[in-house]
Amino acid sequence: MTRRPYKVAEVTWVDSCRTEGWSSLEGVAAPASIRSVGFLVSKNRTQISLALSIDLNESHYGLGQSVTIPMCSVKSVKFLEVGHGTQRQD
């Protein structure tokens, strides 16, 4: 089976927030600016999906800790270069 090449992407997006219980008008939470990095699993006009881990087993491709973000919340998508050389391990 041919392994699917996954690109690594950095997605900057806006997430909604909420408060617990009662709060004053000043205590209302503002939307949060989020930056997520992961393997690009899918992208279309309505959503983008990233996975933190991918199982490259020959019989299936399992995803670990995936997130799907609505494109209406996405501010930018940047594809990252991934080195394939020897890396130092401490």
PDB file of C-alpha atoms in Angstrom:
ATOM      1  CA  MET A   1       0.000   0.000   0.000  1.00  0.00           C
ATOM      2  CA  THR A   2       1.335   3.458  -0.871  1.00  0.00           C
ATOM      3  CA  ARG A   3       1.617   5.791   2.095  1.00  0.00           C
ATOM      4  CA  ARG A   4      -0.284   9.042   1.786  1.00  0.00           C
ATOM      5  CA  PRO A   5       2.029  12.056   2.107  1.00  0.00           C
ATOM      6  CA  TYR A   6       0.663  14.379   4.773  1.00  0.00           C
ATOM      7  CA  LYS A   7       1.537  18.070   4.710  1.00  0.00           C
ATOM      8  CA  VAL A   8       2.149  19.871   7.999  1.00  0.00           C
ATOM      9  CA  ALA A   9       0.058  23.017   8.410  1.00  0.00           C
ATOM     10  CA  GLU A  10      -0.197  25.879  10.869  1.00  0.00           C
ATOM     11  CA  VAL A  11      -3.751  27.207  11.133  1.00  0.00           C
ATOM     12  CA  THR A  12      -4.556  30.506  12.863  1.00  0.00           C
ATOM     13  CA  TRP A  13      -8.217  30.693  13.784  1.00  0.00           C
ATOM     14  CA  VAL A  14     -10.757  32.295  16.120  1.00  0.00           C
ATOM     15  CA  ASP A  15     -12.435  30.127  18.750  1.00  0.00           C
ATOM     16  CA  SER A  16     -15.598  30.945  20.638  1.00  0.00           C
ATOM     17  CA  CYS A  17     -15.500  31.245  24.439  1.00  0.00           C
ATOM     18  CA  ARG A  18     -18.017  30.938  27.223  1.00  0.00           C
ATOM     19  CA  THR A  19     -18.257  31.696  30.905  1.00  0.00           C
ATOM     20  CA  GLU A  20     -19.498  29.478  33.734  1.00  0.00           C
ATOM     21  CA  GLY A  21     -22.555  30.597  35.658  1.00  0.00           C
ATOM     22  CA  TRP A  22     -23.547  34.243  36.063  1.00  0.00           C
ATOM     23  CA  SER A  23     -21.183  37.097  35.224  1.00  0.00           C
ATOM     24  CA  SER A  24     -21.210  40.858  34.769  1.00  0.00           C
ATOM     25  CA  LEU A  25     -21.078  42.469  31.328  1.00  0.00           C
ATOM     26  CA  GLU A  26     -17.370  43.145  31.957  1.00  0.00           C
ATOM     27  CA  GLY A  27     -16.817  39.433  32.682  1.00  0.00           C
ATOM     28  CA  VAL A  28     -18.059  38.218  29.287  1.00  0.00           C
ATOM     29  CA  ALA A  29     -15.344  36.201  27.560  1.00  0.00           C
ATOM     30  CA  ALA A  30     -13.940  37.412  24.237  1.00  0.00           C
ATOM     31  CA  PRO A  31     -13.196  35.050  21.334  1.00  0.00           C
ATOM     32  CA  ALA A  32      -9.716  33.521  21.533  1.00  0.00           C
ATOM     33  CA  SER A  33      -7.075  33.653  18.797  1.00  0.00           C
ATOM     34  CA  ILE A  34      -5.722  30.098  18.382  1.00  0.00           C
ATOM     35  CA  ARG A  35      -2.761  28.654  16.480  1.00  0.00           C
ATOM     36  CA  SER A  36      -2.897  24.909  15.745  1.00  0.00           C
ATOM     37  CA  VAL A  37      -0.181  22.845  14.040  1.00  0.00           C
ATOM     38  CA  GLY A  38      -0.659  19.319  12.704  1.00  0.00           C
ATOM     39  CA  PHE A  39      -0.870  16.950   9.780  1.00  0.00           C
ATOM     40  CA  LEU A  40      -3.376  18.208   7.200  1.00  0.00           C
ATOM     41  CA  VAL A  41      -6.004  15.483   6.922  1.00  0.00           C
ATOM     42  CA  SER A  42      -8.554  17.315   4.774  1.00  0.00           C
ATOM     43  CA  LYS A  43      -9.491  20.785   3.592  1.00  0.00           C
ATOM     44  CA  ASN A  44     -12.464  22.046   1.608  1.00  0.00           C
ATOM     45  CA  ARG A  45     -14.462  25.260   1.373  1.00  0.00           C
ATOM     46  CA  THR A  46     -16.307  24.623   4.677  1.00  0.00           C
ATOM     47  CA  GLN A  47     -13.704  23.039   6.991  1.00  0.00           C
ATOM     48  CA  ILE A  48     -10.088  22.072   7.610  1.00  0.00           C
ATOM     49  CA  SER A  49      -8.988  19.035   9.650  1.00  0.00           C
ATOM     50  CA  LEU A  50      -5.633  18.508  11.358  1.00  0.00           C
ATOM     51  CA  ALA A  51      -4.297  15.514  13.304  1.00  0.00           C
ATOM     52  CA  LEU A  52      -1.572  15.576  15.930  1.00  0.00           C
ATOM     53  CA  SER A  53      -0.594  11.946  15.228  1.00  0.00           C
ATOM     54  CA  ILE A  54      -1.074   9.524  12.342  1.00  0.00           C
ATOM     55  CA  ASP A  55      -0.763   5.728  12.557  1.00  0.00           C
ATOM     56  CA  LEU A  56       0.954   4.641   9.348  1.00  0.00           C
ATOM     57  CA  ASN A  57       0.029   0.974   9.739  1.00  0.00           C
ATOM     58  CA  GLU A  58      -0.094  -0.677   6.314  1.00  0.00           C
ATOM     59  CA  SER A  59      -3.679  -1.896   6.797  1.00  0.00           C
ATOM     60  CA  HIS A  60      -5.258   1.355   8.006  1.00  0.00           C
ATOM     61  CA  TYR A  61      -4.519   4.978   8.766  1.00  0.00           C
ATOM     62  CA  GLY A  62      -5.636   5.920  12.269  1.00  0.00           C
ATOM     63  CA  LEU A  63      -5.685   9.520  13.473  1.00  0.00           C
ATOM     64  CA  GLY A  64      -4.752  10.714  16.938  1.00  0.00           C
ATOM     65  CA  GLN A  65      -6.182  13.880  18.465  1.00  0.00           C
ATOM     66  CA  SER A  66      -7.746  15.424  15.380  1.00  0.00           C
ATOM     67  CA  VAL A  67      -9.517  18.778  15.205  1.00  0.00           C
ATOM     68  CA  THR A  68     -11.894  20.078  12.550  1.00  0.00           C
ATOM     69  CA  ILE A  69     -12.164  23.858  12.265  1.00  0.00           C
ATOM     70  CA  PRO A  70     -14.909  25.640  10.298  1.00  0.00           C
ATOM     71  CA  MET A  71     -13.358  27.737   7.498  1.00  0.00           C
ATOM     72  CA  CYS A  72     -15.424  30.749   8.628  1.00  0.00           C
ATOM     73  CA  SER A  73     -13.203  30.785  11.756  1.00  0.00           C
ATOM     74  CA  VAL A  74      -9.890  30.400   9.887  1.00  0.00           C
ATOM     75  CA  LYS A  75      -7.713  33.509   9.537  1.00  0.00           C
ATOM     76  CA  SER A  76      -4.734  31.869   7.799  1.00  0.00           C
ATOM     77  CA  VAL A  77      -3.237  28.532   6.724  1.00  0.00           C
ATOM     78  CA  LYS A  78       0.524  28.201   6.375  1.00  0.00           C
ATOM     79  CA  PHE A  79       2.251  25.039   5.174  1.00  0.00           C
ATOM     80  CA  LEU A  80       5.446  24.218   7.054  1.00  0.00           C
ATOM     81  CA  GLU A  81       8.642  22.661   5.758  1.00  0.00           C
ATOM     82  CA  VAL A  82       9.520  19.421   7.536  1.00  0.00           C
ATOM     83  CA  GLY A  83      13.147  18.298   7.627  1.00  0.00           C
ATOM     84  CA  HIS A  84      13.920  14.697   6.740  1.00  0.00           C
ATOM     85  CA  GLY A  85      17.523  14.627   7.979  1.00  0.00           C
ATOM     86  CA  THR A  86      18.953  13.221  11.177  1.00  0.00           C
ATOM     87  CA  GLN A  87      17.742  15.046  14.244  1.00  0.00           C
ATOM     88  CA  ARG A  88      19.514  15.319  17.580  1.00  0.00           C
ATOM     89  CA  GLN A  89      17.941  13.436  20.433  1.00  0.00           C
ATOM     90  CA  ASP A  90      18.786  14.342  24.034  1.00  0.00           C
TER      91      ASP A  90
END
